PDB file of C-alpha atoms in Angstrom:
ATOM      1  CA  MET A   1     -71.220  11.097 -43.191  1.00  0.00           C
ATOM      2  CA  ARG A   2     -67.756  12.232 -44.227  1.00  0.00           C
ATOM      3  CA  THR A   3     -67.866  14.649 -40.877  1.00  0.00           C
ATOM      4  CA  HIS A   4     -68.441  11.513 -38.902  1.00  0.00           C
ATOM      5  CA  ARG A   5     -65.501   9.718 -40.635  1.00  0.00           C
ATOM      6  CA  CYS A   6     -63.462  12.936 -40.155  1.00  0.00           C
ATOM      7  CA  ARG A   7     -63.873  12.425 -36.874  1.00  0.00           C
ATOM      8  CA  ARG A   8     -63.028   8.876 -36.159  1.00  0.00           C
ATOM      9  CA  VAL A   9     -59.707   9.495 -38.427  1.00  0.00           C
ATOM     10  CA  ILE A  10     -58.840  12.748 -35.829  1.00  0.00           C
ATOM     11  CA  ALA A  11     -59.341  10.772 -32.620  1.00  0.00           C
ATOM     12  CA  ALA A  12     -57.514   8.046 -33.836  1.00  0.00           C
ATOM     13  CA  ALA A  13     -54.741   9.700 -34.687  1.00  0.00           C
ATOM     14  CA  GLY A  14     -54.782  11.743 -31.282  1.00  0.00           C
ATOM     15  CA  LEU A  15     -55.264   8.693 -29.324  1.00  0.00           C
ATOM     16  CA  THR A  16     -52.083   6.868 -31.245  1.00  0.00           C
ATOM     17  CA  THR A  17     -50.238  10.013 -30.233  1.00  0.00           C
ATOM     18  CA  ALA A  18     -51.351   9.429 -26.545  1.00  0.00           C
ATOM     19  CA  LEU A  19     -50.249   6.355 -26.183  1.00  0.00           C
ATOM     20  CA  THR A  20     -47.021   7.001 -27.964  1.00  0.00           C
ATOM     21  CA  LEU A  21     -46.509   9.179 -25.778  1.00  0.00           C
ATOM     22  CA  ALA A  22     -47.195   7.694 -22.947  1.00  0.00           C
ATOM     23  CA  ALA A  23     -44.654   4.958 -23.799  1.00  0.00           C
ATOM     24  CA  ILE A  24     -41.526   6.669 -25.131  1.00  0.00           C
ATOM     25  CA  THR A  25     -42.150   9.450 -22.132  1.00  0.00           C
ATOM     26  CA  PRO A  26     -40.866   7.032 -19.205  1.00  0.00           C
ATOM     27  CA  ALA A  27     -38.253   5.767 -20.757  1.00  0.00           C
ATOM     28  CA  LEU A  28     -37.237   9.608 -21.762  1.00  0.00           C
ATOM     29  CA  ALA A  29     -37.140  10.163 -18.330  1.00  0.00           C
ATOM     30  CA  ASP A  30     -35.762   6.882 -16.445  1.00  0.00           C
ATOM     31  CA  PRO A  31     -33.369   5.451 -18.647  1.00  0.00           C
ATOM     32  CA  THR A  32     -33.633   2.686 -16.534  1.00  0.00           C
ATOM     33  CA  ALA A  33     -36.755   2.152 -16.784  1.00  0.00           C
ATOM     34  CA  THR A  34     -36.043   0.676 -20.508  1.00  0.00           C
ATOM     35  CA  GLY A  35     -32.912  -1.639 -18.843  1.00  0.00           C
ATOM     36  CA  ALA A  36     -30.416   0.727 -21.100  1.00  0.00           C
ATOM     37  CA  HIS A  37     -28.408   0.784 -17.889  1.00  0.00           C
ATOM     38  CA  GLY A  38     -28.857  -3.041 -17.173  1.00  0.00           C
ATOM     39  CA  ALA A  39     -31.725  -2.254 -14.329  1.00  0.00           C
ATOM     40  CA  THR A  40     -35.570  -2.499 -14.455  1.00  0.00           C
ATOM     41  CA  ALA A  41     -38.229  -0.586 -14.056  1.00  0.00           C
ATOM     42  CA  ALA A  42     -38.714  -1.182 -10.626  1.00  0.00           C
ATOM     43  CA  THR A  43     -35.398   0.319  -9.298  1.00  0.00           C
ATOM     44  CA  ALA A  44     -35.349   3.980  -7.986  1.00  0.00           C
ATOM     45  CA  PRO A  45     -32.711   6.016  -7.077  1.00  0.00           C
ATOM     46  CA  GLN A  46     -32.335   6.393  -3.250  1.00  0.00           C
ATOM     47  CA  GLY A  47     -29.774   8.549  -0.814  1.00  0.00           C
ATOM     48  CA  ASP A  48     -29.016   9.686   2.570  1.00  0.00           C
ATOM     49  CA  PRO A  49     -27.235  13.139   3.375  1.00  0.00           C
ATOM     50  CA  ARG A  50     -25.916  11.532   6.305  1.00  0.00           C
ATOM     51  CA  SER A  51     -23.925   9.132   4.581  1.00  0.00           C
ATOM     52  CA  THR A  52     -20.735  10.025   2.315  1.00  0.00           C
ATOM     53  CA  THR A  53     -20.986   7.287   0.207  1.00  0.00           C
ATOM     54  CA  ASP A  54     -24.292   8.547  -1.268  1.00  0.00           C
ATOM     55  CA  ARG A  55     -22.713  12.035  -0.874  1.00  0.00           C
ATOM     56  CA  VAL A  56     -19.994  10.516  -3.285  1.00  0.00           C
ATOM     57  CA  ALA A  57     -22.472   9.484  -5.538  1.00  0.00           C
ATOM     58  CA  ASN A  58     -24.859  13.078  -5.336  1.00  0.00           C
ATOM     59  CA  PHE A  59     -21.870  14.452  -6.593  1.00  0.00           C
ATOM     60  CA  TYR A  60     -20.313  12.316  -9.436  1.00  0.00           C
ATOM     61  CA  GLY A  61     -23.716  12.102 -10.622  1.00  0.00           C
ATOM     62  CA  ALA A  62     -24.652  15.932 -10.530  1.00  0.00           C
ATOM     63  CA  TYR A  63     -20.318  17.046 -11.558  1.00  0.00           C
ATOM     64  CA  ILE A  64     -21.049  14.408 -14.228  1.00  0.00           C
ATOM     65  CA  ASP A  65     -24.506  16.137 -15.576  1.00  0.00           C
ATOM     66  CA  ALA A  66     -23.073  19.490 -15.400  1.00  0.00           C
ATOM     67  CA  VAL A  67     -19.579  18.901 -17.865  1.00  0.00           C
ATOM     68  CA  TRP A  68     -21.461  16.602 -19.763  1.00  0.00           C
ATOM     69  CA  ASP A  69     -23.806  19.845 -20.684  1.00  0.00           C
ATOM     70  CA  THR A  70     -21.731  21.960 -22.517  1.00  0.00           C
ATOM     71  CA  GLU A  71     -24.091  23.837 -24.296  1.00  0.00           C
ATOM     72  CA  ASP A  72     -25.902  24.699 -21.313  1.00  0.00           C
ATOM     73  CA  PRO A  73     -24.188  28.262 -20.516  1.00  0.00           C
ATOM     74  CA  ALA A  74     -24.437  27.392 -17.004  1.00  0.00           C
ATOM     75  CA  SER A  75     -22.573  24.214 -17.098  1.00  0.00           C
ATOM     76  CA  ALA A  76     -19.261  25.768 -16.069  1.00  0.00           C
ATOM     77  CA  ALA A  77     -20.696  27.121 -13.127  1.00  0.00           C
ATOM     78  CA  ASP A  78     -22.269  24.311 -11.415  1.00  0.00           C
ATOM     79  CA  ALA A  79     -19.383  21.967 -11.566  1.00  0.00           C
ATOM     80  CA  LYS A  80     -17.615  25.315  -9.789  1.00  0.00           C
ATOM     81  CA  ALA A  81     -20.363  25.107  -7.528  1.00  0.00           C
ATOM     82  CA  LEU A  82     -20.923  21.708  -6.977  1.00  0.00           C
ATOM     83  CA  ARG A  83     -16.456  21.201  -6.142  1.00  0.00           C
ATOM     84  CA  THR A  84     -17.086  24.126  -3.531  1.00  0.00           C
ATOM     85  CA  PHE A  85     -19.719  22.542  -2.040  1.00  0.00           C
ATOM     86  CA  TYR A  86     -18.711  18.682  -1.983  1.00  0.00           C
ATOM     87  CA  LEU A  87     -14.981  18.993  -2.010  1.00  0.00           C
ATOM     88  CA  SER A  88     -13.123  20.706   1.370  1.00  0.00           C
ATOM     89  CA  ALA A  89     -10.399  23.355   0.802  1.00  0.00           C
ATOM     90  CA  ALA A  90      -7.352  21.318   0.437  1.00  0.00           C
ATOM     91  CA  ALA A  91      -9.038  18.731  -2.183  1.00  0.00           C
ATOM     92  CA  ARG A  92     -10.293  21.856  -4.284  1.00  0.00           C
ATOM     93  CA  LYS A  93      -6.060  22.524  -4.337  1.00  0.00           C
ATOM     94  CA  LYS A  94      -4.986  19.254  -4.910  1.00  0.00           C
ATOM     95  CA  VAL A  95      -7.519  19.075  -8.444  1.00  0.00           C
ATOM     96  CA  ALA A  96      -6.775  22.637  -9.422  1.00  0.00           C
ATOM     97  CA  ALA A  97      -2.724  21.783  -9.293  1.00  0.00           C
ATOM     98  CA  TYR A  98      -3.771  18.344 -11.146  1.00  0.00           C
ATOM     99  CA  GLU A  99      -5.330  20.254 -14.156  1.00  0.00           C
ATOM    100  CA  ALA A 100      -2.938  22.561 -14.399  1.00  0.00           C
ATOM    101  CA  ARG A 101      -0.129  19.953 -14.917  1.00  0.00           C
ATOM    102  CA  GLU A 102      -1.926  17.450 -16.693  1.00  0.00           C
ATOM    103  CA  HIS A 103      -4.769  19.740 -18.839  1.00  0.00           C
ATOM    104  CA  ALA A 104      -7.422  17.470 -17.883  1.00  0.00           C
ATOM    105  CA  ASP A 105     -10.738  17.849 -15.197  1.00  0.00           C
ATOM    106  CA  GLY A 106      -9.164  16.602 -12.015  1.00  0.00           C
ATOM    107  CA  ILE A 107     -12.441  15.444 -10.728  1.00  0.00           C
ATOM    108  CA  LEU A 108     -12.653  12.835 -13.433  1.00  0.00           C
ATOM    109  CA  PHE A 109      -8.827  12.463 -14.407  1.00  0.00           C
ATOM    110  CA  ALA A 110      -9.494  12.773 -18.366  1.00  0.00           C
ATOM    111  CA  GLN A 111     -10.580  14.809 -20.975  1.00  0.00           C
ATOM    112  CA  ASN A 112     -13.963  14.083 -21.664  1.00  0.00           C
ATOM    113  CA  VAL A 113     -17.226  12.689 -19.421  1.00  0.00           C
ATOM    114  CA  PRO A 114     -18.045   9.673 -19.298  1.00  0.00           C
ATOM    115  CA  VAL A 115     -21.178   8.021 -19.950  1.00  0.00           C
ATOM    116  CA  LYS A 116     -21.969   5.944 -16.717  1.00  0.00           C
ATOM    117  CA  TRP A 117     -20.545   5.608 -13.133  1.00  0.00           C
ATOM    118  CA  ALA A 118     -21.083   3.793 -10.174  1.00  0.00           C
ATOM    119  CA  VAL A 119     -19.943   4.308  -6.498  1.00  0.00           C
ATOM    120  CA  THR A 120     -19.051   1.774  -3.863  1.00  0.00           C
ATOM    121  CA  TYR A 121     -18.123   1.768  -0.276  1.00  0.00           C
ATOM    122  CA  THR A 122     -14.786   0.369   0.317  1.00  0.00           C
ATOM    123  CA  GLY A 123     -14.081   1.313   4.194  1.00  0.00           C
ATOM    124  CA  SER A 124     -13.744   3.791   6.996  1.00  0.00           C
ATOM    125  CA  GLY A 125     -11.186   4.241   9.657  1.00  0.00           C
ATOM    126  CA  ALA A 126      -9.154   7.152  11.645  1.00  0.00           C
ATOM    127  CA  GLY A 127     -12.266  10.000  10.979  1.00  0.00           C
ATOM    128  CA  HIS A 128     -12.399   8.937   6.996  1.00  0.00           C
ATOM    129  CA  SER A 129     -14.186   6.987   4.338  1.00  0.00           C
ATOM    130  CA  THR A 130     -13.553   5.907   1.352  1.00  0.00           C
ATOM    131  CA  ALA A 131     -16.123   5.465  -1.578  1.00  0.00           C
ATOM    132  CA  LEU A 132     -14.184   3.671  -5.178  1.00  0.00           C
ATOM    133  CA  VAL A 133     -15.398   5.515  -8.233  1.00  0.00           C
ATOM    134  CA  THR A 134     -16.185   3.333 -11.509  1.00  0.00           C
ATOM    135  CA  LEU A 135     -16.586   5.542 -14.669  1.00  0.00           C
ATOM    136  CA  THR A 136     -17.491   4.093 -18.040  1.00  0.00           C
ATOM    137  CA  TRP A 137     -16.687   5.891 -20.744  1.00  0.00           C
ATOM    138  CA  SER A 138     -18.241   3.468 -24.102  1.00  0.00           C
ATOM    139  CA  ASP A 139     -20.982   1.759 -24.263  1.00  0.00           C
ATOM    140  CA  GLY A 140     -21.003  -1.893 -25.900  1.00  0.00           C
ATOM    141  CA  LYS A 141     -19.454  -4.879 -24.671  1.00  0.00           C
ATOM    142  CA  ASN A 142     -16.082  -4.261 -23.445  1.00  0.00           C
ATOM    143  CA  PRO A 143     -16.653  -0.684 -22.497  1.00  0.00           C
ATOM    144  CA  GLU A 144     -13.360   1.240 -21.441  1.00  0.00           C
ATOM    145  CA  VAL A 145     -13.674   1.896 -17.245  1.00  0.00           C
ATOM    146  CA  THR A 146     -11.220   3.321 -14.943  1.00  0.00           C
ATOM    147  CA  ARG A 147     -11.584   3.681 -11.293  1.00  0.00           C
ATOM    148  CA  ILE A 148     -11.342   6.661  -8.896  1.00  0.00           C
ATOM    149  CA  LYS A 149     -10.584   6.177  -5.205  1.00  0.00           C
ATOM    150  CA  VAL A 150     -12.609   8.809  -3.370  1.00  0.00           C
ATOM    151  CA  GLN A 151     -11.722   9.971   0.288  1.00  0.00           C
ATOM    152  CA  SER A 152     -14.527  11.670   2.765  1.00  0.00           C
ATOM    153  CA  ASP A 153     -14.297  13.154   6.097  1.00  0.00           C
ATOM    154  CA  LEU A 154     -17.007  11.990   8.756  1.00  0.00           C
ATOM    155  CA  SER A 155     -18.087  14.311  10.181  1.00  0.00           C
ATOM    156  CA  THR A 156     -18.122  17.061   7.239  1.00  0.00           C
ATOM    157  CA  ARG A 157     -18.895  14.447   4.986  1.00  0.00           C
ATOM    158  CA  LYS A 158     -16.830  16.456   2.753  1.00  0.00           C
ATOM    159  CA  ILE A 159     -14.297  14.750   0.430  1.00  0.00           C
ATOM    160  CA  THR A 160     -10.813  15.541   1.428  1.00  0.00           C
ATOM    161  CA  ASP A 161      -9.087  13.245  -1.517  1.00  0.00           C
ATOM    162  CA  LEU A 162      -9.482  11.540  -5.117  1.00  0.00           C
ATOM    163  CA  ALA A 163      -6.797   9.990  -6.922  1.00  0.00           C
ATOM    164  CA  PRO A 164      -6.894   7.274  -9.458  1.00  0.00           C
ATOM    165  CA  ALA A 165      -7.254   3.661  -8.569  1.00  0.00           C
ATOM    166  CA  ASP A 166      -5.960   1.810 -11.416  1.00  0.00           C
TER     167      ASP A 166
END
């Protein structure tokens, strides 16, 4: 009798643990599943490598991830590699000049890292497209937001210019 009861308690504890993990694992893997970013669980990230706007979004997402993870020894190398891949040589020079002058990150135009980002297509012409990157710096009812105008070359899809839009 005692063994049977002990097995039941262990089985119940195992079931409770499994159900708890099943419930929280998707939320940890994707904050949108819990509505943390105002999206529903059905929202799935998408992209097209041919789209300059998607490439800007991919760059900012990966770059923010890299600079956010300051405890990871590879984060600085990752951020540098992302700059090399996504930015033209001229854009990298402009970013480096800004950083030397302002002592701030020339991609984010800040000394800290935003908690959210969004990219919106704003137009194209003369072989370039432009996008507006919105960086959100805090959570809450009235978060601080800044915007960056990003220009990309339509043939190379490289980012050719970045400038604060506010």
